Short mmCIF file of N, CA and C in Angstrom, two decimals:
data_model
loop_
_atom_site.label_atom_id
_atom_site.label_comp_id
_atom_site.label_asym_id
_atom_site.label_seq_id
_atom_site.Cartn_x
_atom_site.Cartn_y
_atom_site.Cartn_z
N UNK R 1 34.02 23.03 18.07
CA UNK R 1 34.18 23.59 19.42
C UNK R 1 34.17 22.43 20.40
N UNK R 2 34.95 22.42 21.50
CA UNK R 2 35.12 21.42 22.54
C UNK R 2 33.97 21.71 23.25
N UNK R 3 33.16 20.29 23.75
CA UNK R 3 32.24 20.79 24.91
C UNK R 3 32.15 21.40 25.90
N UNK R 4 33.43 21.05 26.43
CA UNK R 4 34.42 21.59 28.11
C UNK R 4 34.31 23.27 27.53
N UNK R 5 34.31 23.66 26.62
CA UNK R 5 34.85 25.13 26.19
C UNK R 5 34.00 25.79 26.16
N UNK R 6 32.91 26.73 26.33
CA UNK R 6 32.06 27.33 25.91
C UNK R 6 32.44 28.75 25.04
N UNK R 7 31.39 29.00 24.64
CA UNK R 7 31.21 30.41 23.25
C UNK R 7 31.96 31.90 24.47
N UNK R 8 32.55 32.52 24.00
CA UNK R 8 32.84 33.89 24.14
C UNK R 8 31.69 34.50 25.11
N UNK R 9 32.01 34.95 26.41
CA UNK R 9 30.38 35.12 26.97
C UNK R 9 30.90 36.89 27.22
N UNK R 10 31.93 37.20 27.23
CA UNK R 10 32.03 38.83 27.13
C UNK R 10 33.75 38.91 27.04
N UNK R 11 34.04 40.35 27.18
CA UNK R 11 35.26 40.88 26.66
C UNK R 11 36.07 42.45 28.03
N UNK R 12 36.93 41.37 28.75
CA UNK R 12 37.14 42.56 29.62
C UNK R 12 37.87 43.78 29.09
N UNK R 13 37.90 44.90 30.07
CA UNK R 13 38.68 46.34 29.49
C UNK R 13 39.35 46.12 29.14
N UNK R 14 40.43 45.37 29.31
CA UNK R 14 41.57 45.23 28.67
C UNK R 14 41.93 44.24 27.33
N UNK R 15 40.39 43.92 26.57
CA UNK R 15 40.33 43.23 25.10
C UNK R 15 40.55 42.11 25.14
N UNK R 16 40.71 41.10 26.61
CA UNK R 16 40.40 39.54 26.43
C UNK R 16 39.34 39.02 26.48
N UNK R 17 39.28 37.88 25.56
CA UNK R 17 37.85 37.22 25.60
C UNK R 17 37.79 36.52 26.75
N UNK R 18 36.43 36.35 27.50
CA UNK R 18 35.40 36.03 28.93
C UNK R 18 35.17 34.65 28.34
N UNK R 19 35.80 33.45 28.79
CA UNK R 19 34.76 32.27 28.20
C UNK R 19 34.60 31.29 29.44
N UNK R 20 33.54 30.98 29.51
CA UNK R 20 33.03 29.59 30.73
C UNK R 20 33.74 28.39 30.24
N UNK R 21 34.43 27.62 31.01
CA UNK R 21 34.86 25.92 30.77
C UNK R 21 34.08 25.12 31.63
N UNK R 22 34.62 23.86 31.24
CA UNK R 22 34.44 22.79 32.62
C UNK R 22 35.15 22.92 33.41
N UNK R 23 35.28 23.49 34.61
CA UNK R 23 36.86 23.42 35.22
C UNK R 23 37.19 21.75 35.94
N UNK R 24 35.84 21.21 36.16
CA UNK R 24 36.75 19.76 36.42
C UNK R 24 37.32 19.27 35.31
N UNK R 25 36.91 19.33 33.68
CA UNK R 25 37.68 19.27 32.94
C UNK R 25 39.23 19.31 33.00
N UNK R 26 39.23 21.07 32.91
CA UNK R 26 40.50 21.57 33.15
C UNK R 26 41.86 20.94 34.33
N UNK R 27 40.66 20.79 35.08
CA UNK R 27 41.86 19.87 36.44
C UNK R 27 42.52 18.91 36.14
N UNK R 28 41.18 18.03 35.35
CA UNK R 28 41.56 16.46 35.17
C UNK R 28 42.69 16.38 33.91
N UNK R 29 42.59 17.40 32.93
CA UNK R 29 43.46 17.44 31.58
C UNK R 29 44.50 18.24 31.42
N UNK R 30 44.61 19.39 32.52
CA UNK R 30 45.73 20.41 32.28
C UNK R 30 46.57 20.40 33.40
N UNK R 31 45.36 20.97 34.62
CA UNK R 31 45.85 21.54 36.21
C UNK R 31 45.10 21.11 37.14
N UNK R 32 45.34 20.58 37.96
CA UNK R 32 45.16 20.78 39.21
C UNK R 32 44.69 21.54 40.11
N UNK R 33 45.29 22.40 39.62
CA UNK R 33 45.66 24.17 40.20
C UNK R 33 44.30 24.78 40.03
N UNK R 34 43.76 23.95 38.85
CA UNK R 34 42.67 25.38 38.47
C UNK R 34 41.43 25.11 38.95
N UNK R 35 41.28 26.94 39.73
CA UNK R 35 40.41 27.25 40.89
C UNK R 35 39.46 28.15 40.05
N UNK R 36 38.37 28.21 39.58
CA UNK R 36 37.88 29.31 39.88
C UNK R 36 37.77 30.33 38.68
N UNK R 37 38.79 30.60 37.93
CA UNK R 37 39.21 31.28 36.75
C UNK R 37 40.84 30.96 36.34
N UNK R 38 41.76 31.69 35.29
CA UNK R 38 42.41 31.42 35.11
C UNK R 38 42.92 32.49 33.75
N UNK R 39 44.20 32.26 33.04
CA UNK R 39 44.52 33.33 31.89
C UNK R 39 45.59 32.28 31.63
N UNK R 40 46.34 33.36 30.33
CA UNK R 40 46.98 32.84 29.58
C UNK R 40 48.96 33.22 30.33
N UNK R 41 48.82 34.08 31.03
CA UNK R 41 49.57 34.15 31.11
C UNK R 41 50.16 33.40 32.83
N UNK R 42 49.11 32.73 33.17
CA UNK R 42 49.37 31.94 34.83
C UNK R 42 49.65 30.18 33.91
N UNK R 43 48.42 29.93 33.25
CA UNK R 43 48.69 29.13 32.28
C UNK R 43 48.67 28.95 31.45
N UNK R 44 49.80 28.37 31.03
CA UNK R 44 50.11 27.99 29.44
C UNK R 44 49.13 27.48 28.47
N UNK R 45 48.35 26.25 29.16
CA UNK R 45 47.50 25.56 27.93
C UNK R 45 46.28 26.93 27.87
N UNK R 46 46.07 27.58 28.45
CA UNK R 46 44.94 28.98 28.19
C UNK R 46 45.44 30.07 27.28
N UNK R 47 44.78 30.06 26.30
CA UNK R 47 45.30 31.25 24.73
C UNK R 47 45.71 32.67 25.88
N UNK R 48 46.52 33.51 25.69
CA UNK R 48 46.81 34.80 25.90
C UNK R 48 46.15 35.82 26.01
N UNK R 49 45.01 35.67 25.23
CA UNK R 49 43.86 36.51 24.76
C UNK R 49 42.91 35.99 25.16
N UNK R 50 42.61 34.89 26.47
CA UNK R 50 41.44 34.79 26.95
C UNK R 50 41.58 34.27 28.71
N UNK R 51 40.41 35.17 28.99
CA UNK R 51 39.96 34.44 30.62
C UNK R 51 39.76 33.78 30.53
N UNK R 52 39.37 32.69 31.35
CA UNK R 52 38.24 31.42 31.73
C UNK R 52 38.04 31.34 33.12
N UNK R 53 36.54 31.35 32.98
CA UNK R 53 36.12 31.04 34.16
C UNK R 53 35.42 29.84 34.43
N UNK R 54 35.22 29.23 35.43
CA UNK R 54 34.56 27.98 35.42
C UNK R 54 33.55 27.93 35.88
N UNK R 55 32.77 27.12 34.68
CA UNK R 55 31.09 27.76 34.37
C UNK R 55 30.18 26.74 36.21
N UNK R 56 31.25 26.17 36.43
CA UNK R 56 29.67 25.84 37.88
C UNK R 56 29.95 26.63 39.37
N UNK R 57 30.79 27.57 39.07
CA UNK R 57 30.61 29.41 39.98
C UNK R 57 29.63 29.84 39.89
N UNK R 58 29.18 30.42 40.57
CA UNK R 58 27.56 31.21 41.02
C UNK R 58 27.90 32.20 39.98
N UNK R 59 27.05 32.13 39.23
CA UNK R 59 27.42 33.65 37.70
C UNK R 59 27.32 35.14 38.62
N UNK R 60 26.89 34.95 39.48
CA UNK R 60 27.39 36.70 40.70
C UNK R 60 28.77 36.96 40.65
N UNK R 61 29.38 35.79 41.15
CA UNK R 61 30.99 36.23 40.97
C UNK R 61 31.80 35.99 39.72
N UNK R 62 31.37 35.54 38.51
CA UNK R 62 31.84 36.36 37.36
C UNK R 62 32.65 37.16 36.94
N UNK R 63 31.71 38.49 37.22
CA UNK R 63 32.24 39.77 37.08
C UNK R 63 33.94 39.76 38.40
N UNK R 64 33.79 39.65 39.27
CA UNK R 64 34.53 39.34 40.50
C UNK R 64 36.18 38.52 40.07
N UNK R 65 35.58 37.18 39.53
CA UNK R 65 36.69 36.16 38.84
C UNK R 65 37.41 37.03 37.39
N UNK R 66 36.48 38.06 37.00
CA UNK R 66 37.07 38.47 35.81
C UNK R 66 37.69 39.68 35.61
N UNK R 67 37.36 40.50 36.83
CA UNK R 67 38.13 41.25 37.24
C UNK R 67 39.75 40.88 37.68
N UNK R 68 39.78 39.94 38.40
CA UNK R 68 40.90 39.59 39.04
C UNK R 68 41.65 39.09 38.05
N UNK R 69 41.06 37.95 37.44
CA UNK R 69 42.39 37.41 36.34
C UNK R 69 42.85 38.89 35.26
N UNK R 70 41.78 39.99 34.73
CA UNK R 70 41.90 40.89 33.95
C UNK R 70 43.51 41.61 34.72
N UNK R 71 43.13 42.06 36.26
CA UNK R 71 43.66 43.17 36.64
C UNK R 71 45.63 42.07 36.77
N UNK R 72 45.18 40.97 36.74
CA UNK R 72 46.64 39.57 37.14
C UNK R 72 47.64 40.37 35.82
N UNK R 73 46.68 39.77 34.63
CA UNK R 73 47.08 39.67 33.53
C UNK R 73 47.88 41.14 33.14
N UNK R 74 47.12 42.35 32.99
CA UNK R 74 48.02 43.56 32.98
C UNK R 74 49.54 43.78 33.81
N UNK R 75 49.17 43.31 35.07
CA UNK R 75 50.34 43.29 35.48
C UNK R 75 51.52 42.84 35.49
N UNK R 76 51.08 41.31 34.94
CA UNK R 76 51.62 40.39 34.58
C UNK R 76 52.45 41.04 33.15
N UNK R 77 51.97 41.49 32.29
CA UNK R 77 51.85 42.39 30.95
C UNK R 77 53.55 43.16 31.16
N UNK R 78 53.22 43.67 32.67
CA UNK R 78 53.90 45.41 32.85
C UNK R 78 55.23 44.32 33.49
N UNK R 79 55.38 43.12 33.67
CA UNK R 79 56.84 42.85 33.93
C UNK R 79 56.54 42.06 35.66
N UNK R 80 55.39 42.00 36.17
CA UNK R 80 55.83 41.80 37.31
C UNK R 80 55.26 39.93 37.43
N UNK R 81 55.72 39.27 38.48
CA UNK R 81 56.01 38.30 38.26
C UNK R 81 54.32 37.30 38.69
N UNK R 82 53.87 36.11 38.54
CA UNK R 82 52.52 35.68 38.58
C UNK R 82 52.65 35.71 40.38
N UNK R 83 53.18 35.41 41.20
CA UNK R 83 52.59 35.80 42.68
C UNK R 83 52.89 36.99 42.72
N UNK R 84 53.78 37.58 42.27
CA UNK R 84 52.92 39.41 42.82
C UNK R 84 52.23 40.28 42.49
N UNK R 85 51.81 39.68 40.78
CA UNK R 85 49.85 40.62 40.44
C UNK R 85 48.92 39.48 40.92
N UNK R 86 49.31 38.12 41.12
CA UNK R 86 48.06 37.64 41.72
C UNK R 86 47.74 38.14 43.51
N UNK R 87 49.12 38.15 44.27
CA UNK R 87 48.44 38.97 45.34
C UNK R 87 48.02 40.39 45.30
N UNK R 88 48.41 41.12 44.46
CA UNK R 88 47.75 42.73 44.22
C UNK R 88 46.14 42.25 43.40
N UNK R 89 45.88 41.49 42.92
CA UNK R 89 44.58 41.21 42.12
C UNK R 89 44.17 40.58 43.10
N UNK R 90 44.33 40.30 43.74
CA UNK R 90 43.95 39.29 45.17
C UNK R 90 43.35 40.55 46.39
N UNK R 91 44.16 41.67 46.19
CA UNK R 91 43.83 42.41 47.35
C UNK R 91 42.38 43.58 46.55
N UNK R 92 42.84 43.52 45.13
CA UNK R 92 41.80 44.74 44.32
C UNK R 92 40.70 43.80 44.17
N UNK R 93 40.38 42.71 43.89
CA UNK R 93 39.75 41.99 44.11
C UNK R 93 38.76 41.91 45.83
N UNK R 94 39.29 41.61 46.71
CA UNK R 94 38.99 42.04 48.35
C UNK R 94 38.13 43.30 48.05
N UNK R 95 39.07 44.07 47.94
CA UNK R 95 38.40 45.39 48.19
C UNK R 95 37.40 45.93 47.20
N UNK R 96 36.95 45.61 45.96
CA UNK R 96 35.81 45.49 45.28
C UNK R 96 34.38 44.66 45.93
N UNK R 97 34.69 43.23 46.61
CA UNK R 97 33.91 42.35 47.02
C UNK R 97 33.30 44.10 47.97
N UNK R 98 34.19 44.12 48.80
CA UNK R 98 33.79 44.78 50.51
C UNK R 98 32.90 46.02 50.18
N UNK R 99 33.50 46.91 49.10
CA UNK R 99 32.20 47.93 48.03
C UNK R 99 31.24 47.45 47.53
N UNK R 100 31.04 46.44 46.66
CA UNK R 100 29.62 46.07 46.49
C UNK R 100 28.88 45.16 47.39
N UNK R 101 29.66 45.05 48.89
CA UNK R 101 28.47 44.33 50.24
C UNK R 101 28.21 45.61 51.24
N UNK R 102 29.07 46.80 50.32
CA UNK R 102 28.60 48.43 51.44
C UNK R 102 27.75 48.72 50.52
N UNK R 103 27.43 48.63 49.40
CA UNK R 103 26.85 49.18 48.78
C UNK R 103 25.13 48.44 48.81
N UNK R 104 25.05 47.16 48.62
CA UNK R 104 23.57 46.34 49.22
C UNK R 104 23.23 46.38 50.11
#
């Protein structure tokens, strides 16, 4: 196992594996780009069958980062193109945050 990589830490609804990286890793060796979380289908060097999130995020938003890449990825799935399920996962995303700060 790579150090940068960590173990399987859960499995969203839709049957991809949840795993923590280094994401400065990831910057310095893949992307640039990568913010935060990520999939297989925004990028290439990330298996198909897994999230990643990057393990020095406050573990609160987690669930939050793994929602969004989950809800990217289906859409992504159903034909539509990576900026227009990342802004619809971008907005279901929003509007989850704004329910659980009505809800505390």
């Amino acid at each position: 196992m790579d150090t940068w990589k960590g173990p399987i830490v859960n499995v969203c609804p839709h049957g991809l594996a949840i795993r923590l990286v280094d994401g400065t890793f990831c910057r310095n060796h893949f992307d640039s780009d990568f913010s935060q979380g990520g999939n297989g289908f925004r990028y290439r060097w990330i298996p198909k069958n897994e999230i990643w999130i990057d393990e020095q995020i406050n573990p609160e938003e987690h669930p939050l980062i793994a929602y969004h890449e989950c809800t990217e990825v289906e859409l992504m799935r159903g034909g539509l193109s990576y900026d227009r399920a990342h802004d619809i996962a971008k907005r279901r995303e929003d509007k989850l945050r704004r329910e659980e700060r009505d809800i505390r």
